[in-house]
Amino acid sequence: MTPKHLGQTSALPSSPEEAVLDYVPNPRPDRPYLVRLTAPEFTSLCPVTSQPDFAHLVIDYAPGETIVESKSFKLFLGSFRNHQAFHEDCTVGIGERLTAEMKPVWLRIGGYWYPRGGIPIDVFWQSGLPPEGLWLPSQDIPVYRGRG
């Protein structure tokens, strides 16, 4: 399993479907632990108006045999900049893709979207119940009140 992006020059994929996520072996497969990926400046496009939508994504997962390689993950998220989808589709789709490909023990994603039409839309998804004994820190993103 040789990473495609790590240590290489990589162009931004034109779509999430075209993006290739790399996975590397879990360095601590014998220990339960949590990995947090945070993307405070995630962007996609509204499928109705084509205007940009902005979100703060927080992804927590308990690794199985692999972990996602961060450069490929960054390129994957960047591929949404020209992708038209509703907040729910983006958030749940990212969680489902990571779960299907990486096969973590458990994964959750919180999509904290900035207001569209004056209404913030926050979307949450998880792959199932978290493993017993796994420390789950709060995502600590306040509901919208002029998030800073």
PDB file of C-alpha atoms in Angstrom, residues 7-146:
ATOM      1  CA  GLY A   7       5.976  13.079  -0.776  1.00  0.00           C
ATOM      2  CA  GLN A   8       4.655  13.707  -4.294  1.00  0.00           C
ATOM      3  CA  THR A   9       3.393  16.738  -6.170  1.00  0.00           C
ATOM      4  CA  SER A  10      -0.361  16.308  -6.427  1.00  0.00           C
ATOM      5  CA  ALA A  11      -2.970  18.376  -8.230  1.00  0.00           C
ATOM      6  CA  LEU A  12      -6.293  19.191  -6.608  1.00  0.00           C
ATOM      7  CA  PRO A  13      -8.859  16.635  -7.851  1.00  0.00           C
ATOM      8  CA  SER A  14     -11.711  18.143  -9.871  1.00  0.00           C
ATOM      9  CA  SER A  15     -14.388  16.267  -7.890  1.00  0.00           C
ATOM     10  CA  PRO A  16     -14.764  14.179  -4.715  1.00  0.00           C
ATOM     11  CA  GLU A  17     -15.411  11.113  -6.887  1.00  0.00           C
ATOM     12  CA  GLU A  18     -12.092  11.650  -8.671  1.00  0.00           C
ATOM     13  CA  ALA A  19     -10.151  12.153  -5.415  1.00  0.00           C
ATOM     14  CA  VAL A  20      -8.006   9.243  -4.255  1.00  0.00           C
ATOM     15  CA  LEU A  21      -7.678   8.819  -0.506  1.00  0.00           C
ATOM     16  CA  ASP A  22      -4.533   7.107   0.739  1.00  0.00           C
ATOM     17  CA  TYR A  23      -4.468   4.935   3.841  1.00  0.00           C
ATOM     18  CA  VAL A  24      -1.412   3.843   5.775  1.00  0.00           C
ATOM     19  CA  PRO A  25      -1.031   1.129   8.421  1.00  0.00           C
ATOM     20  CA  ASN A  26      -2.243   1.996  11.907  1.00  0.00           C
ATOM     21  CA  PRO A  27       0.958   2.435  13.973  1.00  0.00           C
ATOM     22  CA  ARG A  28      -0.825   1.325  17.182  1.00  0.00           C
ATOM     23  CA  PRO A  29      -3.302  -1.382  16.152  1.00  0.00           C
ATOM     24  CA  ASP A  30      -3.166  -2.995  19.602  1.00  0.00           C
ATOM     25  CA  ARG A  31      -4.465   0.115  21.407  1.00  0.00           C
ATOM     26  CA  PRO A  32      -7.855   1.798  21.229  1.00  0.00           C
ATOM     27  CA  TYR A  33      -7.430   5.512  20.538  1.00  0.00           C
ATOM     28  CA  LEU A  34      -9.191   8.382  18.829  1.00  0.00           C
ATOM     29  CA  VAL A  35      -7.990  10.418  15.852  1.00  0.00           C
ATOM     30  CA  ARG A  36      -9.508  13.853  15.243  1.00  0.00           C
ATOM     31  CA  LEU A  37      -9.408  15.578  11.854  1.00  0.00           C
ATOM     32  CA  THR A  38     -10.585  19.192  11.795  1.00  0.00           C
ATOM     33  CA  ALA A  39     -11.311  21.280   8.717  1.00  0.00           C
ATOM     34  CA  PRO A  40     -12.357  24.760   9.895  1.00  0.00           C
ATOM     35  CA  GLU A  41     -12.481  26.210   6.369  1.00  0.00           C
ATOM     36  CA  PHE A  42     -14.344  23.548   4.375  1.00  0.00           C
ATOM     37  CA  THR A  43     -16.167  24.854   1.293  1.00  0.00           C
ATOM     38  CA  SER A  44     -18.588  23.458  -1.253  1.00  0.00           C
ATOM     39  CA  LEU A  45     -21.185  24.965  -3.578  1.00  0.00           C
ATOM     40  CA  CYS A  46     -24.930  25.266  -3.132  1.00  0.00           C
ATOM     41  CA  PRO A  47     -26.616  22.985  -5.709  1.00  0.00           C
ATOM     42  CA  VAL A  48     -29.372  25.552  -6.281  1.00  0.00           C
ATOM     43  CA  THR A  49     -27.575  28.917  -6.409  1.00  0.00           C
ATOM     44  CA  SER A  50     -23.949  27.798  -7.036  1.00  0.00           C
ATOM     45  CA  GLN A  51     -22.935  30.173  -4.216  1.00  0.00           C
ATOM     46  CA  PRO A  52     -20.187  28.970  -1.843  1.00  0.00           C
ATOM     47  CA  ASP A  53     -21.132  27.282   1.431  1.00  0.00           C
ATOM     48  CA  PHE A  54     -18.733  27.174   4.376  1.00  0.00           C
ATOM     49  CA  ALA A  55     -18.438  24.702   7.222  1.00  0.00           C
ATOM     50  CA  HIS A  56     -16.261  23.664  10.129  1.00  0.00           C
ATOM     51  CA  LEU A  57     -15.915  19.872   9.936  1.00  0.00           C
ATOM     52  CA  VAL A  58     -14.820  17.721  12.865  1.00  0.00           C
ATOM     53  CA  ILE A  59     -14.177  14.028  12.189  1.00  0.00           C
ATOM     54  CA  ASP A  60     -13.360  11.633  15.013  1.00  0.00           C
ATOM     55  CA  TYR A  61     -12.477   7.998  14.404  1.00  0.00           C
ATOM     56  CA  ALA A  62     -11.083   4.975  16.179  1.00  0.00           C
ATOM     57  CA  PRO A  63      -8.684   3.376  13.680  1.00  0.00           C
ATOM     58  CA  GLY A  64      -8.890  -0.201  12.562  1.00  0.00           C
ATOM     59  CA  GLU A  65      -6.004  -1.525  10.482  1.00  0.00           C
ATOM     60  CA  THR A  66      -5.362   1.802   8.712  1.00  0.00           C
ATOM     61  CA  ILE A  67      -5.403   5.562   9.186  1.00  0.00           C
ATOM     62  CA  VAL A  68      -6.111   8.145   6.482  1.00  0.00           C
ATOM     63  CA  GLU A  69      -3.039   9.918   5.111  1.00  0.00           C
ATOM     64  CA  SER A  70      -3.444  13.642   5.781  1.00  0.00           C
ATOM     65  CA  LYS A  71      -2.287  15.061   2.426  1.00  0.00           C
ATOM     66  CA  SER A  72      -4.719  12.895   0.465  1.00  0.00           C
ATOM     67  CA  PHE A  73      -7.436  13.865   2.953  1.00  0.00           C
ATOM     68  CA  LYS A  74      -6.690  17.566   2.416  1.00  0.00           C
ATOM     69  CA  LEU A  75      -6.900  17.109  -1.365  1.00  0.00           C
ATOM     70  CA  PHE A  76     -10.158  15.165  -0.997  1.00  0.00           C
ATOM     71  CA  LEU A  77     -11.718  17.971   1.045  1.00  0.00           C
ATOM     72  CA  GLY A  78     -10.397  20.565  -1.412  1.00  0.00           C
ATOM     73  CA  SER A  79     -12.158  18.748  -4.253  1.00  0.00           C
ATOM     74  CA  PHE A  80     -15.489  19.875  -2.766  1.00  0.00           C
ATOM     75  CA  ARG A  81     -14.741  23.534  -3.616  1.00  0.00           C
ATOM     76  CA  ASN A  82     -16.381  23.128  -7.028  1.00  0.00           C
ATOM     77  CA  HIS A  83     -18.808  20.388  -5.975  1.00  0.00           C
ATOM     78  CA  GLN A  84     -22.486  21.228  -5.772  1.00  0.00           C
ATOM     79  CA  ALA A  85     -24.284  19.413  -2.935  1.00  0.00           C
ATOM     80  CA  PHE A  86     -26.472  20.121   0.043  1.00  0.00           C
ATOM     81  CA  HIS A  87     -24.873  20.281   3.502  1.00  0.00           C
ATOM     82  CA  GLU A  88     -26.345  16.930   4.459  1.00  0.00           C
ATOM     83  CA  ASP A  89     -24.955  15.209   1.363  1.00  0.00           C
ATOM     84  CA  CYS A  90     -21.448  16.606   1.857  1.00  0.00           C
ATOM     85  CA  THR A  91     -21.254  15.791   5.559  1.00  0.00           C
ATOM     86  CA  VAL A  92     -22.740  12.296   5.461  1.00  0.00           C
ATOM     87  CA  GLY A  93     -20.964  11.463   2.191  1.00  0.00           C
ATOM     88  CA  ILE A  94     -17.536  12.259   3.672  1.00  0.00           C
ATOM     89  CA  GLY A  95     -18.273  10.105   6.713  1.00  0.00           C
ATOM     90  CA  GLU A  96     -19.583   7.215   4.638  1.00  0.00           C
ATOM     91  CA  ARG A  97     -16.658   7.281   2.214  1.00  0.00           C
ATOM     92  CA  LEU A  98     -14.060   7.266   4.986  1.00  0.00           C
ATOM     93  CA  THR A  99     -15.909   4.449   6.744  1.00  0.00           C
ATOM     94  CA  ALA A 100     -16.277   2.341   3.587  1.00  0.00           C
ATOM     95  CA  GLU A 101     -12.644   2.704   2.503  1.00  0.00           C
ATOM     96  CA  MET A 102     -10.699   2.977   5.774  1.00  0.00           C
ATOM     97  CA  LYS A 103     -12.906   0.594   7.789  1.00  0.00           C
ATOM     98  CA  PRO A 104     -12.336   2.269  11.154  1.00  0.00           C
ATOM     99  CA  VAL A 105     -13.641   0.672  14.325  1.00  0.00           C
ATOM    100  CA  TRP A 106     -15.899   3.728  14.648  1.00  0.00           C
ATOM    101  CA  LEU A 107     -16.265   7.154  13.017  1.00  0.00           C
ATOM    102  CA  ARG A 108     -18.354  10.277  13.610  1.00  0.00           C
ATOM    103  CA  ILE A 109     -18.508  13.546  11.704  1.00  0.00           C
ATOM    104  CA  GLY A 110     -19.941  16.889  12.733  1.00  0.00           C
ATOM    105  CA  GLY A 111     -20.568  19.416   9.973  1.00  0.00           C
ATOM    106  CA  TYR A 112     -21.086  22.867  11.479  1.00  0.00           C
ATOM    107  CA  TRP A 113     -22.332  24.898   8.526  1.00  0.00           C
ATOM    108  CA  TYR A 114     -22.453  28.658   8.459  1.00  0.00           C
ATOM    109  CA  PRO A 115     -25.847  30.265   7.770  1.00  0.00           C
ATOM    110  CA  ARG A 116     -27.501  30.022   4.397  1.00  0.00           C
ATOM    111  CA  GLY A 117     -30.572  32.218   4.173  1.00  0.00           C
ATOM    112  CA  GLY A 118     -30.076  33.137   7.831  1.00  0.00           C
ATOM    113  CA  ILE A 119     -30.289  29.508   9.042  1.00  0.00           C
ATOM    114  CA  PRO A 120     -27.217  27.553  10.161  1.00  0.00           C
ATOM    115  CA  ILE A 121     -27.501  23.849   9.376  1.00  0.00           C
ATOM    116  CA  ASP A 122     -25.442  21.453  11.482  1.00  0.00           C
ATOM    117  CA  VAL A 123     -25.231  17.826  10.312  1.00  0.00           C
ATOM    118  CA  PHE A 124     -24.044  14.842  12.365  1.00  0.00           C
ATOM    119  CA  TRP A 125     -23.422  11.219  11.365  1.00  0.00           C
ATOM    120  CA  GLN A 126     -21.710   8.253  12.971  1.00  0.00           C
ATOM    121  CA  SER A 127     -21.002   4.723  11.844  1.00  0.00           C
ATOM    122  CA  GLY A 128     -22.563   3.114  14.936  1.00  0.00           C
ATOM    123  CA  LEU A 129     -22.065   3.049  18.669  1.00  0.00           C
ATOM    124  CA  PRO A 130     -18.575   4.036  19.861  1.00  0.00           C
ATOM    125  CA  PRO A 131     -16.421   1.278  21.337  1.00  0.00           C
ATOM    126  CA  GLU A 132     -16.715   0.886  25.079  1.00  0.00           C
ATOM    127  CA  GLY A 133     -13.956   2.654  26.967  1.00  0.00           C
ATOM    128  CA  LEU A 134     -12.985   4.951  24.057  1.00  0.00           C
ATOM    129  CA  TRP A 135     -12.487   8.523  25.273  1.00  0.00           C
ATOM    130  CA  LEU A 136     -14.776  10.792  23.267  1.00  0.00           C
ATOM    131  CA  PRO A 137     -13.916  14.465  23.665  1.00  0.00           C
ATOM    132  CA  SER A 138     -16.635  16.981  22.951  1.00  0.00           C
ATOM    133  CA  GLN A 139     -16.468  18.498  19.504  1.00  0.00           C
ATOM    134  CA  ASP A 140     -16.630  21.931  21.208  1.00  0.00           C
ATOM    135  CA  ILE A 141     -18.075  23.809  18.262  1.00  0.00           C
ATOM    136  CA  PRO A 142     -20.785  26.133  19.603  1.00  0.00           C
ATOM    137  CA  VAL A 143     -24.123  26.385  17.893  1.00  0.00           C
ATOM    138  CA  TYR A 144     -24.117  29.389  15.597  1.00  0.00           C
ATOM    139  CA  ARG A 145     -24.003  32.740  17.374  1.00  0.00           C
ATOM    140  CA  GLY A 146     -21.521  34.488  15.146  1.00  0.00           C
TER     141      GLY A 146
END
